[in-house]
Structures are given as structure tokens and as C-alpha cells.
Tab-separated table of C-alpha atoms and ligand atoms in Angstrom:
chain	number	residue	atom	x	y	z
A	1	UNK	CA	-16.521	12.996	3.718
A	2	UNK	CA	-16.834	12.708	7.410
A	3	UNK	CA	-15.974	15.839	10.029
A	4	UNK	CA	-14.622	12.811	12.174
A	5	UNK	CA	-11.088	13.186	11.775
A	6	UNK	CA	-8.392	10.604	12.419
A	7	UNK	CA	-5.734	11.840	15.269
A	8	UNK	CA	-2.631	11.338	13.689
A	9	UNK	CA	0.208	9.453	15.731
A	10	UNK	CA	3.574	11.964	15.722
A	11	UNK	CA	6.130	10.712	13.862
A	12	UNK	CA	9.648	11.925	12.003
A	13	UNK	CA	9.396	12.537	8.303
A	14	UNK	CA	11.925	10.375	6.108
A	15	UNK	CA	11.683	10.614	2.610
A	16	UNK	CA	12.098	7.546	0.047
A	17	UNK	CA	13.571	9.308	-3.397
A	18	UNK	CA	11.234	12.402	-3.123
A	19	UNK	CA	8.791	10.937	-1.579
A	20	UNK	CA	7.702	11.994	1.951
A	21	UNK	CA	7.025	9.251	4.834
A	22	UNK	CA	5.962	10.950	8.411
A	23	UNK	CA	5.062	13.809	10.208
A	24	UNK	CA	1.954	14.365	8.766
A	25	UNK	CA	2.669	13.246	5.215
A	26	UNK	CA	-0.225	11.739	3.031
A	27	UNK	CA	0.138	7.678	3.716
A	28	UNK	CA	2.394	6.788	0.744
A	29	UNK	CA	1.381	3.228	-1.080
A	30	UNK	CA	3.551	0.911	-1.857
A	31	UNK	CA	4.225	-2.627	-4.308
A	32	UNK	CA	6.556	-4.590	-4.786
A	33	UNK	CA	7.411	-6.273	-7.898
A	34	UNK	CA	7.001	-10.089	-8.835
A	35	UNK	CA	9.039	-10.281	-11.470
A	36	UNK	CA	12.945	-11.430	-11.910
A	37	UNK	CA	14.411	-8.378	-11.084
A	38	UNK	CA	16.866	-9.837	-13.483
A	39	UNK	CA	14.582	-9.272	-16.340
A	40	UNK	CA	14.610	-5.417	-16.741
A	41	UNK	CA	12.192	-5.086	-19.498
A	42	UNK	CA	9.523	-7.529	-17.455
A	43	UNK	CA	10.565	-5.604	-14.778
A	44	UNK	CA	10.573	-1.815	-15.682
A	45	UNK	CA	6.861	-2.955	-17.575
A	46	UNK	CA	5.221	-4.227	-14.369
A	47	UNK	CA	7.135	-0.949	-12.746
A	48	UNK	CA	5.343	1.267	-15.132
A	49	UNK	CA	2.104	-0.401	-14.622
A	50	UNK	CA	2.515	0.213	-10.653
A	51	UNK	CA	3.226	4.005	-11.088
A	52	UNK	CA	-0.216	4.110	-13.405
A	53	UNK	CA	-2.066	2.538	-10.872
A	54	UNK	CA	-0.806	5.070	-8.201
A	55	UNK	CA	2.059	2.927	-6.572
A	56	UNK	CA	4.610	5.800	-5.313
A	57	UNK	CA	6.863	3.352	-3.818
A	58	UNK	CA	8.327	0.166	-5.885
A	59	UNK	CA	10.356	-2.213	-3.634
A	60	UNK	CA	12.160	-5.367	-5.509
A	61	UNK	CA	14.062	-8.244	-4.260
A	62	UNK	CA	17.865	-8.506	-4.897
A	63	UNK	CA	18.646	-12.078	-4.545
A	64	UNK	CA	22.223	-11.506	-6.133
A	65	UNK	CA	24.885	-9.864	-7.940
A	66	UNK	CA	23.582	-9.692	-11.212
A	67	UNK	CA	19.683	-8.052	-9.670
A	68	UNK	CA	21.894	-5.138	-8.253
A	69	UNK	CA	23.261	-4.632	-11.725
A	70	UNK	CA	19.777	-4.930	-13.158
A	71	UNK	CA	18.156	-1.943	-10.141
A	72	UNK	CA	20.761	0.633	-11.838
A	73	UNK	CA	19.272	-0.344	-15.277
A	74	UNK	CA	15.907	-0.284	-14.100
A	75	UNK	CA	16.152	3.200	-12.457
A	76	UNK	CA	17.021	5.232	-15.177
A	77	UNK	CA	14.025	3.871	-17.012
A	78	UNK	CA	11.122	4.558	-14.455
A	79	UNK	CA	9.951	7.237	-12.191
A	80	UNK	CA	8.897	5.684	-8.930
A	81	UNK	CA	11.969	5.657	-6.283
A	82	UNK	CA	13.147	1.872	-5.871
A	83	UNK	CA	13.493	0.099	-2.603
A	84	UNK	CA	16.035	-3.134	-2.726
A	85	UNK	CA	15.035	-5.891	-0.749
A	86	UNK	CA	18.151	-7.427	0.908
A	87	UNK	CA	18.075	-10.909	3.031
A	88	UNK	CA	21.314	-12.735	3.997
A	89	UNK	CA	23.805	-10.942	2.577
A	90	UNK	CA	25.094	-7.903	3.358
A	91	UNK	CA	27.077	-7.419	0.307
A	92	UNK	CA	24.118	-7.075	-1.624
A	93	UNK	CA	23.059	-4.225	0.272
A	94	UNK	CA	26.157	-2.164	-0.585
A	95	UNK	CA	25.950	-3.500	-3.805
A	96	UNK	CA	21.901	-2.197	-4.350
A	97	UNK	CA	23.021	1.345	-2.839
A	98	UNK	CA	25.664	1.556	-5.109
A	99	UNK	CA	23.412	0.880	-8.189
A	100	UNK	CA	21.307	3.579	-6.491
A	101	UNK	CA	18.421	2.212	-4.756
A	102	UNK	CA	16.605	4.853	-2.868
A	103	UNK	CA	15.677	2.825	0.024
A	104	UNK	CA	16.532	-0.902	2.092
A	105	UNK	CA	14.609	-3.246	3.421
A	106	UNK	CA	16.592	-5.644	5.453
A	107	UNK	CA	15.829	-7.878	7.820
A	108	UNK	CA	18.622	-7.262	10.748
A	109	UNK	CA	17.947	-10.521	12.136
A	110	UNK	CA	19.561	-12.231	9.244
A	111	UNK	CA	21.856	-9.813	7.684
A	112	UNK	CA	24.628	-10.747	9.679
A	113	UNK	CA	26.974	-9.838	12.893
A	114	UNK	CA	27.094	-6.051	13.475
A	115	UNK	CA	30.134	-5.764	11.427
A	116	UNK	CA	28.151	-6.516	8.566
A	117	UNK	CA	25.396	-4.041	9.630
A	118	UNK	CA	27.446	-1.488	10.150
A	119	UNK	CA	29.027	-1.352	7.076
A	120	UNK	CA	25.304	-1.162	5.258
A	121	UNK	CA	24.709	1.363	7.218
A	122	UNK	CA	27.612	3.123	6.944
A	123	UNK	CA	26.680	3.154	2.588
A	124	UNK	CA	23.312	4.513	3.145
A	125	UNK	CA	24.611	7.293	5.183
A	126	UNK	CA	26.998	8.603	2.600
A	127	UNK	CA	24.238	8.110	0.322
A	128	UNK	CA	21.332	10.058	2.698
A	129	UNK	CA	18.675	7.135	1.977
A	130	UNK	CA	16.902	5.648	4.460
A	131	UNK	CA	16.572	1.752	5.801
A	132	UNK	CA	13.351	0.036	6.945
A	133	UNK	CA	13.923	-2.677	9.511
A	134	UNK	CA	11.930	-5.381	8.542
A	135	UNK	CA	10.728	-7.211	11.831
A	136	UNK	CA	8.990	-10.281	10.344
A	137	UNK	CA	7.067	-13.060	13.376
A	138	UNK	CA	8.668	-15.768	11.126
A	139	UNK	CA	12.526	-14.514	12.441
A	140	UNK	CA	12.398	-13.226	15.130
A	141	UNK	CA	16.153	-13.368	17.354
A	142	UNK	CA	16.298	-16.335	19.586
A	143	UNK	CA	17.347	-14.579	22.667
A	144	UNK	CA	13.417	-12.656	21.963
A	145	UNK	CA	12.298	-16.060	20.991
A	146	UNK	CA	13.190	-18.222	24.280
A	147	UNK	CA	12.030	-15.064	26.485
A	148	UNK	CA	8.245	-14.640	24.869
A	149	UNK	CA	8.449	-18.635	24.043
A	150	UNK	CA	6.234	-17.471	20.467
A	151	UNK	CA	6.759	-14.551	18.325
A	152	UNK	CA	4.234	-12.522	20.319
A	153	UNK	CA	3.104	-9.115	19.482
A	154	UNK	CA	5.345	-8.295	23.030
A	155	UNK	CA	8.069	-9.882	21.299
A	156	UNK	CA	8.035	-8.243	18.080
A	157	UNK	CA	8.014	-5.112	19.335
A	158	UNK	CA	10.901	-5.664	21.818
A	159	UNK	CA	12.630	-6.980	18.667
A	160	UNK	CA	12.219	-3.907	16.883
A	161	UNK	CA	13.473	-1.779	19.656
A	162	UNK	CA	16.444	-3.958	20.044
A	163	UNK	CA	16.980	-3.108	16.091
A	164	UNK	CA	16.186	0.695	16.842
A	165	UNK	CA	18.860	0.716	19.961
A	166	UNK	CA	21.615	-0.623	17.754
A	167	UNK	CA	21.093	1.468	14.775
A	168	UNK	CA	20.972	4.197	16.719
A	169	UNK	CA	24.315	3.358	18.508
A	170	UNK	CA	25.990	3.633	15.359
A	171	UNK	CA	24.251	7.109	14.479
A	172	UNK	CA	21.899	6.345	12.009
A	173	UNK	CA	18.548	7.395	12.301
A	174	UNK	CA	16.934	7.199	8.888
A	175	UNK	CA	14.919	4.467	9.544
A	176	UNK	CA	11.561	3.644	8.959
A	177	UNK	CA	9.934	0.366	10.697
A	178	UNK	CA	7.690	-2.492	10.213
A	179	UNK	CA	6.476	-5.528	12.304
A	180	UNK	CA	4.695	-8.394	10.393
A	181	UNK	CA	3.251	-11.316	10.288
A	182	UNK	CA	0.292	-12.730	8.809
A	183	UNK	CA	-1.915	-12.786	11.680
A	184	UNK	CA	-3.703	-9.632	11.708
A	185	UNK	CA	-4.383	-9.273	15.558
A	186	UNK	CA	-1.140	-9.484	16.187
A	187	UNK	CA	0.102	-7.768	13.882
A	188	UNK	CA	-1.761	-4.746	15.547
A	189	UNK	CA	-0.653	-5.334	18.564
A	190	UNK	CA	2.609	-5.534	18.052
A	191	UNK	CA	2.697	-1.854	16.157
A	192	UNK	CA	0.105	-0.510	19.146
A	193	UNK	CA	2.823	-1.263	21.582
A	194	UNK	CA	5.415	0.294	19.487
A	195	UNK	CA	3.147	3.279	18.525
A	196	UNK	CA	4.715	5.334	22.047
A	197	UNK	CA	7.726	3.756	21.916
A	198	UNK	CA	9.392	5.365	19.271
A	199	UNK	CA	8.628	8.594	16.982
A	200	UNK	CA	9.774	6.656	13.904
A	201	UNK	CA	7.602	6.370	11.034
A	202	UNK	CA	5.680	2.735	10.419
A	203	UNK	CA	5.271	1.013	7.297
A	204	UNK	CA	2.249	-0.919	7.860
A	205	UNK	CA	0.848	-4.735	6.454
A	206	UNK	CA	0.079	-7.879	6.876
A	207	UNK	CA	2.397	-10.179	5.422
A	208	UNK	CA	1.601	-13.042	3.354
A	209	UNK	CA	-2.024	-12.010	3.916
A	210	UNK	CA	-3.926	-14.431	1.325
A	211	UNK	CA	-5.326	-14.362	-1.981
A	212	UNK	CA	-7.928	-11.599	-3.592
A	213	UNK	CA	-10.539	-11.522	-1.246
A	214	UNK	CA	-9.069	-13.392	2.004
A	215	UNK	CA	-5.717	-11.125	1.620
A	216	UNK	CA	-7.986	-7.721	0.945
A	217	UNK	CA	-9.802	-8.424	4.150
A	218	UNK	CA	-7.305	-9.194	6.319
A	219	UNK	CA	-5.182	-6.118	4.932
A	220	UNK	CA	-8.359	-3.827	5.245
A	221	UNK	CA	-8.670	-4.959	8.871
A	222	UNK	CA	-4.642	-4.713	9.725
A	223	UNK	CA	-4.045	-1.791	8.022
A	224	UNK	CA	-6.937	-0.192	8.152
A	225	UNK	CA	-7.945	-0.448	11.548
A	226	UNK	CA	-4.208	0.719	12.590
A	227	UNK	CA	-4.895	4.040	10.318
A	228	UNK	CA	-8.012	4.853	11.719
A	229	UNK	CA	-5.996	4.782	15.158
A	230	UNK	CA	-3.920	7.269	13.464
A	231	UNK	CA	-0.968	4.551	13.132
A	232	UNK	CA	1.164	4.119	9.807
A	233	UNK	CA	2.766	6.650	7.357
A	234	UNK	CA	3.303	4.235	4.592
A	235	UNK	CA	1.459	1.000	3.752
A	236	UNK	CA	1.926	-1.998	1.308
A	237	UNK	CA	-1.130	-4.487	0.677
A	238	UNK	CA	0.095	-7.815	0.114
A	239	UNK	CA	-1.997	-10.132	-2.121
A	240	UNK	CA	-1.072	-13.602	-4.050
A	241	UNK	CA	-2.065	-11.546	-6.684
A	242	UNK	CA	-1.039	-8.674	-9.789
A	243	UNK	CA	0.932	-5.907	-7.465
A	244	UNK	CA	-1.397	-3.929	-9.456
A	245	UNK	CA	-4.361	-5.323	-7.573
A	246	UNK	CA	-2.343	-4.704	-4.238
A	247	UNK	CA	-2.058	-0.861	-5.021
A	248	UNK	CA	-5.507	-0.563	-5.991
A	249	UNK	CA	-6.640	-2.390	-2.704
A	250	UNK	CA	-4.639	0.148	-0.443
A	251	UNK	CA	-6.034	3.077	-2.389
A	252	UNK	CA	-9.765	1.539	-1.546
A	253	UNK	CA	-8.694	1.190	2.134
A	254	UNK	CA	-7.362	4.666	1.959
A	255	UNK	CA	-10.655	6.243	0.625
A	256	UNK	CA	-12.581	4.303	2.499
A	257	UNK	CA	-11.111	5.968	6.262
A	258	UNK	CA	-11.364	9.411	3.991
A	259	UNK	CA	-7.423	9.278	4.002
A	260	UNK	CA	-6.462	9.987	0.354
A	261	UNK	CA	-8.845	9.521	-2.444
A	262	UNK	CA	-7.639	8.568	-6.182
A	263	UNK	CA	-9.644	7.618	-8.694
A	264	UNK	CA	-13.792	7.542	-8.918
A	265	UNK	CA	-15.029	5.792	-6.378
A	266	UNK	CA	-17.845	3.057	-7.362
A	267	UNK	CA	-21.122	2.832	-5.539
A	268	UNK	CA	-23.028	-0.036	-6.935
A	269	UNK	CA	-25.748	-2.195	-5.172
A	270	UNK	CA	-25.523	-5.748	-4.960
A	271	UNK	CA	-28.918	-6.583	-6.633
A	272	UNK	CA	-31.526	-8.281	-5.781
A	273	UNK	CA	-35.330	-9.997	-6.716
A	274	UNK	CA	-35.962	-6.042	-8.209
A	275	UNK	CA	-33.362	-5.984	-10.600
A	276	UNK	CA	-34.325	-5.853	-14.067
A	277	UNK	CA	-30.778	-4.515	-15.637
A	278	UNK	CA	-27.483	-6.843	-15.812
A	279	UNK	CA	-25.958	-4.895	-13.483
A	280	UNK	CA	-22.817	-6.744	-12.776
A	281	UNK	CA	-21.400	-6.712	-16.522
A	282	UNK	CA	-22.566	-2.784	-16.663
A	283	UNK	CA	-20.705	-1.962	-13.497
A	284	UNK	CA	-17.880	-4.132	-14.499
A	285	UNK	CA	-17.719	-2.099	-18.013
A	286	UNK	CA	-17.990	1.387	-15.616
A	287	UNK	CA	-14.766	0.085	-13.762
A	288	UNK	CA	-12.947	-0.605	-16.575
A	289	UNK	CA	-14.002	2.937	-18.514
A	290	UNK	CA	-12.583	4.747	-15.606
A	291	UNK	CA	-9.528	3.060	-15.316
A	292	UNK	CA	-6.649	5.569	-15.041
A	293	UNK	CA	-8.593	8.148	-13.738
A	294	UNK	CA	-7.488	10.274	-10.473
A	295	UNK	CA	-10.123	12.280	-9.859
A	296	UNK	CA	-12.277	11.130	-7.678
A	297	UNK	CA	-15.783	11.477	-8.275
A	298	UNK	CA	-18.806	9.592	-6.647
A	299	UNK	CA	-20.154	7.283	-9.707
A	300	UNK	CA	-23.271	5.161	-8.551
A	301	UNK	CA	-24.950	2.129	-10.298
A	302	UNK	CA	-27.735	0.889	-8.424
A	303	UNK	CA	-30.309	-1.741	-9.994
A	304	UNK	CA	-33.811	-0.380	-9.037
A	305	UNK	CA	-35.774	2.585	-8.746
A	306	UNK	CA	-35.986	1.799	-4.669
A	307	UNK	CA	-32.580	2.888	-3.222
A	308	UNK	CA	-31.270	4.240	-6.904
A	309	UNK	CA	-32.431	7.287	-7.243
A	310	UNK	CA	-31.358	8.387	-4.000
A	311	UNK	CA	-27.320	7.001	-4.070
A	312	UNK	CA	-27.461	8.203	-7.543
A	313	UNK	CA	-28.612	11.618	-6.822
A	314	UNK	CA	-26.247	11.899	-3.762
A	315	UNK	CA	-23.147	11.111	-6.538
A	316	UNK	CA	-21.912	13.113	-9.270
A	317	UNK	CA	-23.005	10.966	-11.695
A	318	UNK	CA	-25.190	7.993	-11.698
A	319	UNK	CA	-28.122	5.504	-12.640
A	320	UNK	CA	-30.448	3.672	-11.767
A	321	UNK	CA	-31.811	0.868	-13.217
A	322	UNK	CA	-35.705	-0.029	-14.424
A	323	UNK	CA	-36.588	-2.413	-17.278
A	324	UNK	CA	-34.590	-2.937	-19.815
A	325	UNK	CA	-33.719	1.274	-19.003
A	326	UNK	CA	-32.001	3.649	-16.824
A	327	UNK	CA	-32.187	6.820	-15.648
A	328	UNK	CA	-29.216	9.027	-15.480
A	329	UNK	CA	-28.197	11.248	-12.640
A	330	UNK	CA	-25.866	13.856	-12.606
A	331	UNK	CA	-24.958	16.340	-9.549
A	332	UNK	CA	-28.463	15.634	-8.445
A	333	UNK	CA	-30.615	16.694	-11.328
A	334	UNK	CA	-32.364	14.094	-14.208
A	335	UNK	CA	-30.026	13.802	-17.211
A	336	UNK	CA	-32.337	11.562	-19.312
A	337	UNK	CA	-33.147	7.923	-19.983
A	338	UNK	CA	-31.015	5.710	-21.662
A	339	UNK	CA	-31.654	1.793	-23.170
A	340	UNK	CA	-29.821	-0.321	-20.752
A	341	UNK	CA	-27.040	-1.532	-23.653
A	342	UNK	CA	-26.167	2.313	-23.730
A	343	UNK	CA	-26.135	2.878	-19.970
A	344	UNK	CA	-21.898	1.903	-19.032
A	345	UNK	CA	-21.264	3.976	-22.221
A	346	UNK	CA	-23.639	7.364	-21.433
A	347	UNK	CA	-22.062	6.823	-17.498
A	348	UNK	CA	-18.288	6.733	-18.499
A	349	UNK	CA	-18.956	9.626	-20.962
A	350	UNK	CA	-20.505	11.526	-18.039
A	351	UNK	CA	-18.139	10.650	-15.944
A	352	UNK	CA	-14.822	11.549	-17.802
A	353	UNK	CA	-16.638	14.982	-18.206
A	354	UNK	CA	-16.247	16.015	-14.718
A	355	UNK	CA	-13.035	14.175	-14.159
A	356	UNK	CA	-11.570	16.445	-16.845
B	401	SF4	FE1	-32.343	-4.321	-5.113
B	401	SF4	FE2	-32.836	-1.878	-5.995
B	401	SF4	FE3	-31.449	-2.200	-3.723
B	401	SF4	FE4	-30.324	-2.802	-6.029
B	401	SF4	S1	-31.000	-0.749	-5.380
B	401	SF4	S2	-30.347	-4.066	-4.191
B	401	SF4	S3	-32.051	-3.586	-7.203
B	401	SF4	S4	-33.587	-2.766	-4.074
């Protein structure tokens, strides 16, 4: 815990199913899925998976008819509210909030003439959920396009305005935005010079970010240095990876500006010329005991008796390594010594006792 805290930027609260986005909510995480939407049993499995891993928003593409059909199946069997994600064709829209999708994502620079628009929005109204407009750097209007010559951060936040103006002009304010694109500077830019534009809440990310490590980091740096600004009320991590792996990522960005904390969080050093335990496959093992666990306690694994005792004495639980031993830690006092092929075991044990 730090006692610097993060100055919030004022924004309207929204809510996605019963989920709260704004005005001082927590920062809500969101997936999306990667299966057919098609396929509802694929589909309501990698659903469930999400909401274990702490996803409380699941957004899916609807690519046609027969995916609408599939969201209304798919709803009744899992908890998390469902966002539809709508390109081209407005029809679709209607069609997803009519198979009761709790939230759009549409694009407005390719859903159509206002006509079109208008009648989406005219659906979610009578259903009270909410839209995110979906400014992407990749389609951007050309009118913005010729002006800025490049889909500059300028230009995607005039775009979004533009979007804002005209939803507005037809009365609906339920909206929620985002500005992406996959270069992370500008991708902060673009929501810095929206931040006093508008009160409306931000979903926050870094589109088409990368794979495990190269998308984590540049998410961690979008995303996270826009929070500690006190920017974004909802966030999605976007990996070439398991949407499982993109929840836990935003969950490790959250804890890591003291934001939200869920599930123990892992303190482990990264060895060195001292270490005389196999540290990686016992801190592996730890992470994998504690799976599914929301509490978050401070669980350290450190490989030598230099820096060990002192992380693992500052967690809740911990050890440090020696030869072929360990020493076990817990809320500061000496629990006992343990061989090292009992040491992930004694830890997870130790652990699940505090997290209850
Ligand atoms: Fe090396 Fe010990 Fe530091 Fe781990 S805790 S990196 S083993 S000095």
C-alpha cells in the first residue's frame, strides 16, 4: 500500500448489466472471447473460465445472424453481462439487443449513414443499455483523415467528439468511449486530450498490443500509465493469447498502481549465483496452488538467505531458500524449516490458511 493516492478524473457512471463503469467505480476488467460465438458450449466454457479468473465484463463478436441467436443462448447460461461486438451492419446490432446483450461496441465509422445509427440507438434506449463508441486509428472518417493527414492522437480524439456530438443530437447519452490503436504513445495522447473534453467514462487499451510479454508491456504502459493519471473506468488487456491470460494481466496492472487487488500477489526473486533451491519450478507450483484465490495476500519466494528473509518477513507468508532447505515465514515470525521438495506444498498450505 502506498498513502500516494491516484486523483481520479470525474466521470458519469454507466452501468454494463449490474456492473458499474464511472464516477468513482472500482476499474471494471474486461475479455473478450475467441471463440465462434456460434459454438455456445465452446463459448459459454471459455465464458465461465473468464468469470473465474475475475473477468466482470465478457464482450463477443457477432459477425451474423445466427451469433445473435447464439448471445441469447449463451446468456441464460453464464453470469457475466455480455457486450456484442457489431461492425458493418447495423442489423446485427438490433438483432444482439434483442437477444439481450447488455452492452455495444460499434464502431460508428462503419456502421452506416445516420439512419442506420439512429435506429441502434433508438433499440438500446428502449432497452436502457449502454453503447461504447469504438474509435479505432485503423478507421478513422476521411474528412478527420485528410485534415490530420495520419490518424493522430489530435485526430482520434476529434473523431470521438464528432461521435459524442451526434449521439448526443439524437438524445442518447449512455455511452462509454474508447480510442485505440496499437501504438501506445498515442494511444495516450489521444485519451489525455479527451480526458477534459468530455465527462464520459473511458474504456481503456491498446489494441492489437502483441503477444505474452510484448502485449503485457505495452498494455502495462498504455493502460497503466493512463490510470495512474487517474484516466479510465474500465479496461481490457489485449494479448494474442488465452483471454484468460488478458484478465489476469489487467488484474496485475491493477494491483500493481494499488487500484484493486484480487488474488495473492507473488513476490519471488529472480535468482542468482546464491541460489541453491530450484526456485522457478517451486514458484511456478506456488502460482498454480493459489489459483482461484481472491484474497490477496503477500506470498514471497526468494532464493537466498540475503534479501529472503527480509521480503519474506515483510509478507504474510513466505520462504526463503538455503541448501537443499527453506525457511518458512509467516506474518513475520519463523514457522520452521522445511526440505526444499516440501517447500511449494508447506507455502500453499500456509497460504490457503489465511486466504480462508
Ligand atoms: Fe540471489 Fe538471494 Fe537475491 Fe534471490 S534473494 S536474487 S538468491 S541474492
Amino acid at each position: 500500500m502506498t498513502d500516494r493516492q491516484i486523483k481520479k478524473r470525474k466521470s458519469r457512471r454507466i452501468y454494463v448489466g449490474d456492473i458499474p463503469i464511472g464516477d468513482g467505480a472500482p476499474v471494471a476488467v474486461q475479455s473478450m472471447t475467441n471463440t465462434d460465438t456460434r459454438d455456445v458450449s465452446s463459448t459459454v466454457a471459455q465464458i465461465k473460465r473468464l468469470e473465474d479468473a475475475g473477468c466482470e465484463i465478457v464482450r463477443m463478436a457477432i459477425p451474423d445472424e445466427v451469433a445473435a441467436d447464439a448471445l441469447q443462448r449463451i446468456k441464460g447460461k453464464v453470469k457475466a453481462p455480455l457486450i456484442a461486438d457489431i461492425h458493418f451492419d447495423y442489423r446485427l446490432a438490433i438483432a444482439a439487443i434483442k437477444a439481450g446483450a447488455d452492452g455495444l461496441r460499434i464502431n460508428p465509422g462503419n456502421i452506416g449513414d445516420r439512419g442506420k445509427l439512429e435506429k441502434v440507438i433508438n433499440e438500446a434506449g428502449t432497452r436502457n443499455i449502454p453503447i461504447r463508441i469504438g474509435v479505432n486509428s485503423g478507421s478513422l472518417q476521411k474528412d478527420i483523415l485528410d485534415k490530420y493527414g495520419h490518424p493522430t492522437p489530435e485526430a482520434m480524439a476529434e473523431s470521438a467528439l464528432e461521435h459524442i456530438r451526434i449521439f448526443e443530437e439524437m438524445g442518447f447519452t449512455n455511452i462509454k468511449i474508447s480510442m485505440k490503436s496499437s501504438n501506445v504513445l498515442n494511444t495516450i495522447a489521444a485519451y489525455e486530450i479527451l480526458s477534459d473534453k468530455t465527462d464520459y467514462p473511458f474504456h481503456l487499451g491498446v489494441t492489437e498490443a502483441g503477444t505474452l510479454i510484448s502485449g503485457t508491456v505495452k498494455n502495462a504502459l498504455g493502460i497503466g500509465m493512463l490510470l495512474h493519471e487517474g484516466i479510465g473506468d474500465t479496461m481490457r488487456v489485449s494479448l494474442s493469447r488465452d483471454p484468460v491470460e488478458e484478465v489476469k494481466a489487467a488484474y496485475e496492472i491493477l494491483r500493481a498502481l494499488d487500484l484493486r487487488h484480487r488474488g495473492p500477489e507473488i513476490i519471488s526473486c529472480p535468482t542468482c549465483g546464491r541460489t541453491e533451491i530450484d526456485l522457478f519450478s517451486i514458484v511456478e507450483a506456488v502460482e498454480k496452488g493459489l489459483q482461484g484465490i481472491t484474497a490477496s495476500p503477500k506470498v514471497a519466494v526468494m532464493g537466498c538467505v540475503v534479501n529472503g528473509p527480509g521480503e519474506a518477513r515483510e509478507a504474510d507468508v513466505g520462504i526463503a531458500g538455503g541448501r537443499g532447505q527453506g525457511v518458512l515465514f509467516k506474518k513475520g515470525e519463523v514457522v520452521g524449516k522445511f526440505p526444499e521438495e516440501e517447500l511449494a506444498a508447506v507455502l500453499i498450505r500456509e497460504v490457503k490458511k489465511i486466504a480462508g
